[in-house]
mmCIF file of C-alpha atoms and ligand atoms in Angstrom:
data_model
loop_
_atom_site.group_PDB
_atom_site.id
_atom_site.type_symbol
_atom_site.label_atom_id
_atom_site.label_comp_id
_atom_site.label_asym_id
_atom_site.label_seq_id
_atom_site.Cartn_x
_atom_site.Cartn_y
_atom_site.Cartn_z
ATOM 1 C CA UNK A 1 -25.870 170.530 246.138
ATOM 2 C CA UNK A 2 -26.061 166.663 245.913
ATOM 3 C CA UNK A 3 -23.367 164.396 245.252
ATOM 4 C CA UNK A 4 -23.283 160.725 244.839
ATOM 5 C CA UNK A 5 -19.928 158.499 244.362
ATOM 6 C CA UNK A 6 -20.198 155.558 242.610
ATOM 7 C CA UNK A 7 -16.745 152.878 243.431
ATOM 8 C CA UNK A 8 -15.685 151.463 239.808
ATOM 9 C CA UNK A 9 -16.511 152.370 236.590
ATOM 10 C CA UNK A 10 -17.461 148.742 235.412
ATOM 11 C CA UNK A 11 -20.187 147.621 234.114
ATOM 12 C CA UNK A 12 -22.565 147.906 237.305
ATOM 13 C CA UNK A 13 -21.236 151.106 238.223
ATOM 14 C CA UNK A 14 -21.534 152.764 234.677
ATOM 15 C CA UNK A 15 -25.318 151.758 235.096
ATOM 16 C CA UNK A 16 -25.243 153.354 238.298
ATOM 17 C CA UNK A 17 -23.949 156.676 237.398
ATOM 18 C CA UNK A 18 -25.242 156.596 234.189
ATOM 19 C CA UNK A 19 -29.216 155.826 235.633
ATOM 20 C CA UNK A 20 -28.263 158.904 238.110
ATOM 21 C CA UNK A 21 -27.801 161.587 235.118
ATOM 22 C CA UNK A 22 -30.446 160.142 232.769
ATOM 23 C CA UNK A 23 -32.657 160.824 235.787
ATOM 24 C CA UNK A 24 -31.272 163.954 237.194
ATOM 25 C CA UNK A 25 -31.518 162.445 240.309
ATOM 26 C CA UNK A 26 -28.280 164.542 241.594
ATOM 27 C CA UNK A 27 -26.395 167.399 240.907
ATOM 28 C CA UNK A 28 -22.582 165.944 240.807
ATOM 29 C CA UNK A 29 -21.516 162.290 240.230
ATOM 30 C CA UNK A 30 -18.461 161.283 240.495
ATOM 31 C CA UNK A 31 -17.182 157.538 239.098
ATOM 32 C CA UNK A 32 -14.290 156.508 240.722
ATOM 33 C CA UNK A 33 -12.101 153.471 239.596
ATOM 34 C CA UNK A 34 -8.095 152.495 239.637
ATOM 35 C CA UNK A 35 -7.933 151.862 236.105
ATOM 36 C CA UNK A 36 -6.452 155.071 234.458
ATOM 37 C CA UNK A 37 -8.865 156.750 231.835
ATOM 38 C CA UNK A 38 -11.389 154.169 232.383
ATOM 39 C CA UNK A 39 -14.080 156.777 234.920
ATOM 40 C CA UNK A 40 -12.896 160.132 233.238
ATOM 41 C CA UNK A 41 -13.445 158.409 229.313
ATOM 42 C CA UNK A 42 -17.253 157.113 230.681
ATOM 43 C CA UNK A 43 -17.903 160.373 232.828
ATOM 44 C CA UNK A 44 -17.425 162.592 229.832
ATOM 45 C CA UNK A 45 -19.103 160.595 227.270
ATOM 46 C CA UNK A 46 -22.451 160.319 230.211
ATOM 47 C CA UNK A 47 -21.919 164.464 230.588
ATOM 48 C CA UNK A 48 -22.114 164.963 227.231
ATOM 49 C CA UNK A 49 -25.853 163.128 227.109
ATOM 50 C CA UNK A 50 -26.909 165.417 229.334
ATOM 51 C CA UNK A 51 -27.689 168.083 227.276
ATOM 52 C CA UNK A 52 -29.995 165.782 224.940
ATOM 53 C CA UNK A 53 -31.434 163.896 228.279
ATOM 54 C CA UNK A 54 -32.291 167.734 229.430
ATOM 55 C CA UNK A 55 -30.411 167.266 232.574
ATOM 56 C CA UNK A 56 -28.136 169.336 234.420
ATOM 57 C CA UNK A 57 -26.146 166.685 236.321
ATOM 58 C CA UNK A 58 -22.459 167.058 236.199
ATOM 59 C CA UNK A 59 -20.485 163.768 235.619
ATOM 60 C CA UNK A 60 -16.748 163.599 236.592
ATOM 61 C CA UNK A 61 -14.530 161.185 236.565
ATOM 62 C CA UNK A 62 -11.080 160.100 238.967
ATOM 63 C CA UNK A 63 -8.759 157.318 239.600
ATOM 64 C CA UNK A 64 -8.511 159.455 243.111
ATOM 65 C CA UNK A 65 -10.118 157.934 245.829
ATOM 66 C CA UNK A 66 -10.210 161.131 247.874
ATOM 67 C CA UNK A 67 -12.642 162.639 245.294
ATOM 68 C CA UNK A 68 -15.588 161.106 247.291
ATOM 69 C CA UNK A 69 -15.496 164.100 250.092
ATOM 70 C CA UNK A 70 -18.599 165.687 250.243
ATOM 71 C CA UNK A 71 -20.792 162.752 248.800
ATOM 72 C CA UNK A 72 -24.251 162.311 250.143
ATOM 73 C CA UNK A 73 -24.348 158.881 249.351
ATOM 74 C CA UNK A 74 -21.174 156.433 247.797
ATOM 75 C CA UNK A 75 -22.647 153.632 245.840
ATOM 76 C CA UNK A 76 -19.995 150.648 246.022
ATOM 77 C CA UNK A 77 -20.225 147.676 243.378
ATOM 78 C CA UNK A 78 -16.592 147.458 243.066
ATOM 79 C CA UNK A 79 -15.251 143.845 242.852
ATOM 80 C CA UNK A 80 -15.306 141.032 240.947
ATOM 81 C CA UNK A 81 -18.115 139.977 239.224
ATOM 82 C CA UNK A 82 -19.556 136.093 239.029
ATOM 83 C CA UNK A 83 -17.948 133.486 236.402
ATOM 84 C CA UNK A 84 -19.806 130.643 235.530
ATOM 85 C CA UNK A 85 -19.481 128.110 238.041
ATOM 86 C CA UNK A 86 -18.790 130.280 240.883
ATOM 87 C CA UNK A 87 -21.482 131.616 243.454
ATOM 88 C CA UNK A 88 -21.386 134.356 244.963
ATOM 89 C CA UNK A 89 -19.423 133.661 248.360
ATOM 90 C CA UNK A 90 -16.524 132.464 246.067
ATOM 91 C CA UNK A 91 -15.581 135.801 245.313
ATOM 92 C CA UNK A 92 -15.550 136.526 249.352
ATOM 93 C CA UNK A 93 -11.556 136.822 249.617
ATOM 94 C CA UNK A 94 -11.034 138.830 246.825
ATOM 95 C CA UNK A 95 -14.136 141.750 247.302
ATOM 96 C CA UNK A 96 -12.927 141.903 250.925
ATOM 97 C CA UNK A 97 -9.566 143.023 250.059
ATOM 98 C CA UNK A 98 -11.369 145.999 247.967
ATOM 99 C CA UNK A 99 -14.158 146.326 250.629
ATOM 100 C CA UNK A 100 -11.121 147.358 253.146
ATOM 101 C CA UNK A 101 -9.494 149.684 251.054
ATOM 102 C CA UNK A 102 -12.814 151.440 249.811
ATOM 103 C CA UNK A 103 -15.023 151.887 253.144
ATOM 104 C CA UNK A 104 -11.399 153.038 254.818
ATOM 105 C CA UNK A 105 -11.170 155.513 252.640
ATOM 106 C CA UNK A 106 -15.025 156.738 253.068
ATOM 107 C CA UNK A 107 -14.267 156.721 256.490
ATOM 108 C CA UNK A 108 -11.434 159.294 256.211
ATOM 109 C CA UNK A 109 -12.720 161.465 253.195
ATOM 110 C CA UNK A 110 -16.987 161.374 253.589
ATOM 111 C CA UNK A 111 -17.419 160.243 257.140
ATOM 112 C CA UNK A 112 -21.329 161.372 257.300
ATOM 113 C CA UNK A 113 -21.681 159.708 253.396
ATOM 114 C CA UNK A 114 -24.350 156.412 253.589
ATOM 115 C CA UNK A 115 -22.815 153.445 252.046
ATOM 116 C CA UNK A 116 -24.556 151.415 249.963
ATOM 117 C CA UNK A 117 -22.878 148.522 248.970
ATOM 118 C CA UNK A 118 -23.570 146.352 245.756
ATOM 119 C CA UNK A 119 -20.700 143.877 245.318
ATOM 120 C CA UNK A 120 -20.865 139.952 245.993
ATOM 121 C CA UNK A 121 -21.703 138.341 248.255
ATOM 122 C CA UNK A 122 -23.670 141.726 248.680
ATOM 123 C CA UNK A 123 -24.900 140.878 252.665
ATOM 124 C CA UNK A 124 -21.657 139.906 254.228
ATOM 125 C CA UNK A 125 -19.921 143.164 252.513
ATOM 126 C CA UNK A 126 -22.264 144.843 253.496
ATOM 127 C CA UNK A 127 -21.619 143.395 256.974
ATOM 128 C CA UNK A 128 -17.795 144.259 256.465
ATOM 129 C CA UNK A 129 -18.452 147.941 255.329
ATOM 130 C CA UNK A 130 -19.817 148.830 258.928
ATOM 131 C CA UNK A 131 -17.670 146.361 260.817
ATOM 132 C CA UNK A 132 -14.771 148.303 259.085
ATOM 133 C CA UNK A 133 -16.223 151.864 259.480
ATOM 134 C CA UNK A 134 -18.178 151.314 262.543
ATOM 135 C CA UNK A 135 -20.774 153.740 260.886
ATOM 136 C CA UNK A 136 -24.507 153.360 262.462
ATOM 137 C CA UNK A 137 -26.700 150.382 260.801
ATOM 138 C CA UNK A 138 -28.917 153.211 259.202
ATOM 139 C CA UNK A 139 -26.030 154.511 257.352
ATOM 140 C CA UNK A 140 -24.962 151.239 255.811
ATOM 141 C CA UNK A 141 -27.126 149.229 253.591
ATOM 142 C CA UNK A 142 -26.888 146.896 250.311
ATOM 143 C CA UNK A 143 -28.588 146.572 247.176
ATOM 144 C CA UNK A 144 -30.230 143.130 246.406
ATOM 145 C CA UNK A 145 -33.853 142.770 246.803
ATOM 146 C CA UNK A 146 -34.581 145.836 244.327
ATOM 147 C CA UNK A 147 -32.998 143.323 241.711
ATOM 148 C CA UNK A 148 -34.328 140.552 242.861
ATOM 149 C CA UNK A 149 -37.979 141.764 243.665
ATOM 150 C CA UNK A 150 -37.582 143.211 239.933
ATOM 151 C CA UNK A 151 -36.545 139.818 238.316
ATOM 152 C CA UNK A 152 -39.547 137.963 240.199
ATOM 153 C CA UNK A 153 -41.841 141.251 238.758
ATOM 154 C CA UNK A 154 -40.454 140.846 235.454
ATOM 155 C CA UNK A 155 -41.462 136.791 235.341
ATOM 156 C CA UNK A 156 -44.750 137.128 236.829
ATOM 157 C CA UNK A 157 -45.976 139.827 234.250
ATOM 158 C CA UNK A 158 -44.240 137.909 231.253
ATOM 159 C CA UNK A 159 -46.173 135.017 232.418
ATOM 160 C CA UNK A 160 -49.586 136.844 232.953
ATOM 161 C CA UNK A 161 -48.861 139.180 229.910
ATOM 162 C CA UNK A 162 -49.457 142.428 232.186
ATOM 163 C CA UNK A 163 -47.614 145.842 232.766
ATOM 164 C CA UNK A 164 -44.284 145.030 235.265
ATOM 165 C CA UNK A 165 -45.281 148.152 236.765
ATOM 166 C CA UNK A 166 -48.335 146.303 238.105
ATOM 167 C CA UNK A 167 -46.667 143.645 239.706
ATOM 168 C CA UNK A 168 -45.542 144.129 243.363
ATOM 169 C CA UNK A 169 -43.647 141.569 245.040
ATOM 170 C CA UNK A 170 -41.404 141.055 247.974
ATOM 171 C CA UNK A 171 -38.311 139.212 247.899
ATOM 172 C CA UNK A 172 -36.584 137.972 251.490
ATOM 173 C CA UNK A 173 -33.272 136.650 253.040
ATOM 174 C CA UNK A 174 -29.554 136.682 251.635
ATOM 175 C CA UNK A 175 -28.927 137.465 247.885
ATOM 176 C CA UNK A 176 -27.994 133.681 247.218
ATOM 177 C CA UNK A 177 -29.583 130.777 245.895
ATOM 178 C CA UNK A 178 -31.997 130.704 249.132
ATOM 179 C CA UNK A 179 -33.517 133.720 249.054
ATOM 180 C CA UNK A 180 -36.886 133.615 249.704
ATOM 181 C CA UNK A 181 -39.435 135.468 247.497
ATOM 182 C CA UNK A 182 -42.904 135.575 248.876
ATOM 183 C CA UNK A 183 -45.561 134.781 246.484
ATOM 184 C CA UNK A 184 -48.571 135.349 249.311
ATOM 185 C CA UNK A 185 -47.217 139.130 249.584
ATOM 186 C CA UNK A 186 -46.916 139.628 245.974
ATOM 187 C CA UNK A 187 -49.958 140.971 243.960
ATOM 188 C CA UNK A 188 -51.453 141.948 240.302
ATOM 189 C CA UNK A 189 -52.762 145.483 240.253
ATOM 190 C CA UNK A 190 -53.236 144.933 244.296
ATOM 191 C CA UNK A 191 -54.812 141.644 243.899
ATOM 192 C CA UNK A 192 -53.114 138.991 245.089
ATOM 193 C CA UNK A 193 -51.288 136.851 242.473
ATOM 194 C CA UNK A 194 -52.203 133.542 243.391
ATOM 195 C CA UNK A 195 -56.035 134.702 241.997
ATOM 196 C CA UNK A 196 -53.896 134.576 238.803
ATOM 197 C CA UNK A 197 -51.325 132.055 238.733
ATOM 198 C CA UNK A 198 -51.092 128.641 239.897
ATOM 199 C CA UNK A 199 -48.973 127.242 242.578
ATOM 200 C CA UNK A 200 -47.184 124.917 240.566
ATOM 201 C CA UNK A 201 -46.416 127.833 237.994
ATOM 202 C CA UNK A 202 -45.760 130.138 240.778
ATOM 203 C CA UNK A 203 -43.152 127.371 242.310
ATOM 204 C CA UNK A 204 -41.397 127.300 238.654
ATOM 205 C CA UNK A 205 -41.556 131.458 238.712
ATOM 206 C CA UNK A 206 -39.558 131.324 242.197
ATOM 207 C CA UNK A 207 -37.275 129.159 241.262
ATOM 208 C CA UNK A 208 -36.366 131.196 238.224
ATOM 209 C CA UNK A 209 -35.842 134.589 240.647
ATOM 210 C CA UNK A 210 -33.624 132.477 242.578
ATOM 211 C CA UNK A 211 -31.216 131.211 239.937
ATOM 212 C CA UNK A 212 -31.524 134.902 238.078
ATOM 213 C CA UNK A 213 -28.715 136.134 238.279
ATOM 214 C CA UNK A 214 -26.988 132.771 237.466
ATOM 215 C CA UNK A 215 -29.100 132.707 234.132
ATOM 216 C CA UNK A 216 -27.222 135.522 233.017
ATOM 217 C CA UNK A 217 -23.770 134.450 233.855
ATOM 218 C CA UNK A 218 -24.462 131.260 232.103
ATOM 219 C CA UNK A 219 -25.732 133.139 229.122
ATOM 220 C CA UNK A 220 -23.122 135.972 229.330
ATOM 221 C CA UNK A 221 -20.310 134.644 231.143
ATOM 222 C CA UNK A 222 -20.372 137.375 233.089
ATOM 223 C CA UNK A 223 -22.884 138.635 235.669
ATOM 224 C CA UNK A 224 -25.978 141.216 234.695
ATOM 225 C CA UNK A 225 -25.554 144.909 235.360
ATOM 226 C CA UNK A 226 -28.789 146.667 233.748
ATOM 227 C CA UNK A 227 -31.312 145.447 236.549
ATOM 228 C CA UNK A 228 -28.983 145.627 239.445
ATOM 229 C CA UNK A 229 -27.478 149.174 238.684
ATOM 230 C CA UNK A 230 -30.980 151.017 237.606
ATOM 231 C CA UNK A 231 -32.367 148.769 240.726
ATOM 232 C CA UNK A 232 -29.053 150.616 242.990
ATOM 233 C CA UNK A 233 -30.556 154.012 241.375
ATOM 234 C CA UNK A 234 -34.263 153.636 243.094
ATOM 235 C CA UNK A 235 -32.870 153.305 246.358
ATOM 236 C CA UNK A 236 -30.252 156.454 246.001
ATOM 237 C CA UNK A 237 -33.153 158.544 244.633
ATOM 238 C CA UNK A 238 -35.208 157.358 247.587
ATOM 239 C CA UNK A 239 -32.661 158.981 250.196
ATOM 240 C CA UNK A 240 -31.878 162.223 248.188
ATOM 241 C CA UNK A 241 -35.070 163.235 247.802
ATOM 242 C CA UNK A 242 -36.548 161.687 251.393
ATOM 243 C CA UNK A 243 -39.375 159.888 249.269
ATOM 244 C CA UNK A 244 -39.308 156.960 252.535
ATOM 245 C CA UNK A 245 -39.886 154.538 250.045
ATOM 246 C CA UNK A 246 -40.594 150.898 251.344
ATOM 247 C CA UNK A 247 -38.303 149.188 249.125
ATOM 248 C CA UNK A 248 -36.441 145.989 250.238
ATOM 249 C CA UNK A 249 -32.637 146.152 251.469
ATOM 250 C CA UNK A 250 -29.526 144.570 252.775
ATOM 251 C CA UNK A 251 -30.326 145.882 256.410
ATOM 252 C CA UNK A 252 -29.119 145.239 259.752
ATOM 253 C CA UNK A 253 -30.892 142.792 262.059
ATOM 254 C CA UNK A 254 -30.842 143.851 265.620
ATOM 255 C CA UNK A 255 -33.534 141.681 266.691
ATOM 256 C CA UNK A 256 -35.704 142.008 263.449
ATOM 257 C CA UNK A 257 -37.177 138.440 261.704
ATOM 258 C CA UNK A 258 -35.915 136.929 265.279
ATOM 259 C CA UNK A 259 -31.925 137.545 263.962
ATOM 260 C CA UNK A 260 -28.956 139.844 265.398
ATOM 261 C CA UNK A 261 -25.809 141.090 264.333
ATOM 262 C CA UNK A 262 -26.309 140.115 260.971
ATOM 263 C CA UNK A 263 -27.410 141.994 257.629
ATOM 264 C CA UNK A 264 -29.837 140.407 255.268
ATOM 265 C CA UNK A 265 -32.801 141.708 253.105
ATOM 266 C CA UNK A 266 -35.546 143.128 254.177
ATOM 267 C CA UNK A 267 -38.294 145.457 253.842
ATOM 268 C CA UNK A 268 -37.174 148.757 254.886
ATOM 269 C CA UNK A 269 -38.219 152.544 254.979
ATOM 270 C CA UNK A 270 -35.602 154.575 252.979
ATOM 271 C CA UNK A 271 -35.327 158.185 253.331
ATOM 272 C CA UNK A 272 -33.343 160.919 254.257
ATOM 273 C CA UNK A 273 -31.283 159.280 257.253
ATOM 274 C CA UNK A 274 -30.934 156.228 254.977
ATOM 275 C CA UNK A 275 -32.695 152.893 256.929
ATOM 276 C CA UNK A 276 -35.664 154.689 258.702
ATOM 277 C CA UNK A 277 -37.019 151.788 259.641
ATOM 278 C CA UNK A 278 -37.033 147.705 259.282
ATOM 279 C CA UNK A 279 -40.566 146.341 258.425
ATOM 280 C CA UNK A 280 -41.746 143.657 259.964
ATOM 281 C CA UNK A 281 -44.159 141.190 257.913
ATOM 282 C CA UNK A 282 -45.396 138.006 259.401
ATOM 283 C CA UNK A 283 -44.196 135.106 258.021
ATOM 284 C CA UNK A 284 -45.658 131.612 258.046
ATOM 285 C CA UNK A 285 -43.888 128.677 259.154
ATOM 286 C CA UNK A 286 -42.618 127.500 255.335
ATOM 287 C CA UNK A 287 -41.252 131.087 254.965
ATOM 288 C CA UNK A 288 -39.621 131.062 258.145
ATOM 289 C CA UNK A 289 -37.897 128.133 257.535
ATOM 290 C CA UNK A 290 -37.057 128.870 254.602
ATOM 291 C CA UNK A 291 -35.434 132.558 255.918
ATOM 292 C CA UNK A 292 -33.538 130.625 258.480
ATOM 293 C CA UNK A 293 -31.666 128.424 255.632
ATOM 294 C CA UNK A 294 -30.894 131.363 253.655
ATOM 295 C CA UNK A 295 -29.334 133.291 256.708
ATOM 296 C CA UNK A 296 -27.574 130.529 258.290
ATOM 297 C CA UNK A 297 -25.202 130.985 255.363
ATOM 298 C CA UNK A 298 -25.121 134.455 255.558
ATOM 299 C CA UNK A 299 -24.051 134.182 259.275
ATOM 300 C CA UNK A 300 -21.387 131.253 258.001
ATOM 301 C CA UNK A 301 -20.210 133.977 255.148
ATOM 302 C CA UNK A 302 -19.501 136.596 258.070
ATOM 303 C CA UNK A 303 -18.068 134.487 260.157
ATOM 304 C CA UNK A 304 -15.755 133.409 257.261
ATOM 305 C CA UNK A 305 -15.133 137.111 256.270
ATOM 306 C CA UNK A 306 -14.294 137.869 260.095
ATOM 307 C CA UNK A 307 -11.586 135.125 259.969
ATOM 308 C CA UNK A 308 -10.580 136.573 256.347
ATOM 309 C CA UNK A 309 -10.043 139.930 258.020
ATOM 310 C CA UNK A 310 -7.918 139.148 260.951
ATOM 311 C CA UNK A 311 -5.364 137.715 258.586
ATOM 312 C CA UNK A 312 -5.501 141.010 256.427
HETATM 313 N N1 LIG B 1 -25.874 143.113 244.842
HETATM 314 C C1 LIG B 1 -26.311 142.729 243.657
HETATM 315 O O1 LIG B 1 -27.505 142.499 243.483
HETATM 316 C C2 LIG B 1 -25.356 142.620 242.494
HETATM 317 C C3 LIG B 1 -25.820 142.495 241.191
HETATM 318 C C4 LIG B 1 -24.895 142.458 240.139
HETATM 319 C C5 LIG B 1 -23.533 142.506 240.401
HETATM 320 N N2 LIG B 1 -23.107 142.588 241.693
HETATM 321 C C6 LIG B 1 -21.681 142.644 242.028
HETATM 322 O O2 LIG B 1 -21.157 143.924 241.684
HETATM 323 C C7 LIG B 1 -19.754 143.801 241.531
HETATM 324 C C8 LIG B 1 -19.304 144.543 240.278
HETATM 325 O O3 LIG B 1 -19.775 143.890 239.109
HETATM 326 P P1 LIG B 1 -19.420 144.473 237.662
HETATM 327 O O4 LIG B 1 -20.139 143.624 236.697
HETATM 328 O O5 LIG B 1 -19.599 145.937 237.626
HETATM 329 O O6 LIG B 1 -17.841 144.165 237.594
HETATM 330 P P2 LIG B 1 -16.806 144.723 236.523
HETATM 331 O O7 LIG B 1 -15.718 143.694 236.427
HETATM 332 O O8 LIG B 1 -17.466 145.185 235.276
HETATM 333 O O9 LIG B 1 -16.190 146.027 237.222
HETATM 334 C C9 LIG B 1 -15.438 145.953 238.389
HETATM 335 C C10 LIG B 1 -14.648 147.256 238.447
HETATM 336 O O10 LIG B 1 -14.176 147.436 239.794
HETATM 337 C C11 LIG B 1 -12.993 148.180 239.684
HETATM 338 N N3 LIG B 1 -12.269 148.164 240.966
HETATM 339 C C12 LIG B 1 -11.629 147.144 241.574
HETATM 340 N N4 LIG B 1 -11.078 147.564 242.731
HETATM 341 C C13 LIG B 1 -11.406 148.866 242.864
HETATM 342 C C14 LIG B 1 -11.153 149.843 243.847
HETATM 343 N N5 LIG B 1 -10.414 149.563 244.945
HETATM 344 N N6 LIG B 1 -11.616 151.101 243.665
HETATM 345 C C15 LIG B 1 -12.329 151.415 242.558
HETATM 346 N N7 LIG B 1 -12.615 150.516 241.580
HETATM 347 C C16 LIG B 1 -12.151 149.268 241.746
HETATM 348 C C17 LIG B 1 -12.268 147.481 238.545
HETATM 349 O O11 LIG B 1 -11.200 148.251 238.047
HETATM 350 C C18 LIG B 1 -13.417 147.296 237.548
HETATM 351 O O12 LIG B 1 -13.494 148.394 236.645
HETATM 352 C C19 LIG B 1 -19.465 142.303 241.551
HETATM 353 O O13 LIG B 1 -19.007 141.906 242.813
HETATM 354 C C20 LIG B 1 -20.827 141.678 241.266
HETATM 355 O O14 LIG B 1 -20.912 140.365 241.763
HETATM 356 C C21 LIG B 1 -23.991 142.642 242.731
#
């Protein structure tokens, strides 16, 4: 029996459980959020697809945070979400205050559960989920370079007019304005994309991956919650089913990329124990550089959150 929590029944977590059942990808999820009918009203309205989606996967819903005992895996987006003109460490004080409350409470009800954390700013929560637990690195990750690999996929085949499946890409660093996709490791049906695209298009394409998300939350007023929960869905069917999938993630350095002690994303092996392994991938000196900037402020975040905490 499989069983994977999802923390909040919002709009990223709906996609989450939701993308679970429509997939089969587990036998039992269970939604968990503090507002009263909101999980139990979405759980049964996702169980009751599953007879039309041909899937067995039960869907229940709780405003009890206890329910996650047993769970494989607990997928955490909740927090707040982006508003226009905020970035992502804005929402820092308030998602810590949840991160506490939610990782405590894994800690005492699913202690051998891997977390993997989705809400902003997505590395330094991460970060705070095993500084809070003190779970090992492996069993702690985030979700941001599925999304943001995915958004950089998406642009190159809408600008080549080719399959997204056909697009692979890697996307580096801290899921903020400065992380650092990697056109020279991304490729077209296994040929490298620059045979395709130019570098001044290419520069224009990276640019647009980095403000994604903020595209949406200018057009929405809200942040997106399609790509990043379906994205939160490869990497949970990637552990259940030990498929060591190299897929990027919110990891922890110990070393790794020439950084310690912080968690940033990466390419990683994900399988049955969670993080099998970092990947290493060399890096010229433009992409280095540009990986330091973008986890400078990830290490200023944490060091932020660390202050946040002590006054908690
Ligand atoms: N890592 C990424 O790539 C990525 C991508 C998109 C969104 N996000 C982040 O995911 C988070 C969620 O976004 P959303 O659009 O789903 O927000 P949302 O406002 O739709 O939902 C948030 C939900 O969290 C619930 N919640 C708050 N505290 C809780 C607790 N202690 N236990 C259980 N539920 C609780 C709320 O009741 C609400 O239903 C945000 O922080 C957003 O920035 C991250």
């Amino acid at each position: 029996m499989t069983k994977v929590s999802v923390i909040e029944a919002g709009k990223v977590g709906e996609i989450v459980a939701f993308g679970l059942a429509n997939k089969g990808i587990v036998n039992e999820v269970t939604l968990v959020d503090i507002i009263e009918g909101l999980p139990q009203g979405k759980a049964i309205d996702m169980y009751e697809a599953t007879p039309v989606l041909g899937e067995s996967t039960k869907v229940v819903g709780t405003n009890d945070p206890t329910e996650v005992a047993g769970s494989d895996i607990v997928v955490v987006p909740a927090g707040s979400p982006r508003k226009p003109g905020m970035d992502r460490m804005d929402l820092l004080k308030i998602n810590l205050k949840i991160c506490n409350s939610v990782v405590t409470n894994i800690k005492e009800n699913a202690p051998d559960a891997k977390i993997l954390y989705i809400a902003n700013p997505v590395d330094v929560m991460t970060y705070a989920a095993k500084f809070i637990t003190g779970f090992p690195s492996n069993q702690v990750f985030g979700m941001a370079g599925v999304l943001d690999t995915s958004r950089f996929r998406t642009f190159i085949s809408m600008e080549e007019n080719v399959s997204q499946k056909d697009v692979t890409a890697m996307v580096l660093g801290g899921h903020g304005d400065a992380m650092v996709p990697l056109p020279r490791y991304t490729t077209i049906g296994g040929v490298p994309v620059s045979h395709f695209i130019s570098e001044e298009k290419m520069a224009e394409i990276v640019e647009r991956t980095r403000k994604g998300g903020g595209e949406i939350v200018n057009l929405l007023g809200y942040s997106g919650y399609y790509a990043p929960g379906i994205g939160a869905t490869e990497m949970v069917e990637a552990i259940i089913k030990d498929q060591r999938r190299v897929l990027p993630a919110v990891a922890y350095l110990d070393g790794q990329y020439g950084f310690s002690d912080i968690y940033a994303g990466v390419p990683v092996i994900l399988g049955k124990n969670g993080v099998e392994k970092i990947l290493e991938i060399d890096l010229n000196e433009e992409e280095s550089a540009a990986l330091n900037t973008s986890l400078t402020s990830v290490k200023a975040g944490i060091e932020n959150m660390k202050s946040l905490l002590n006054g908690m």
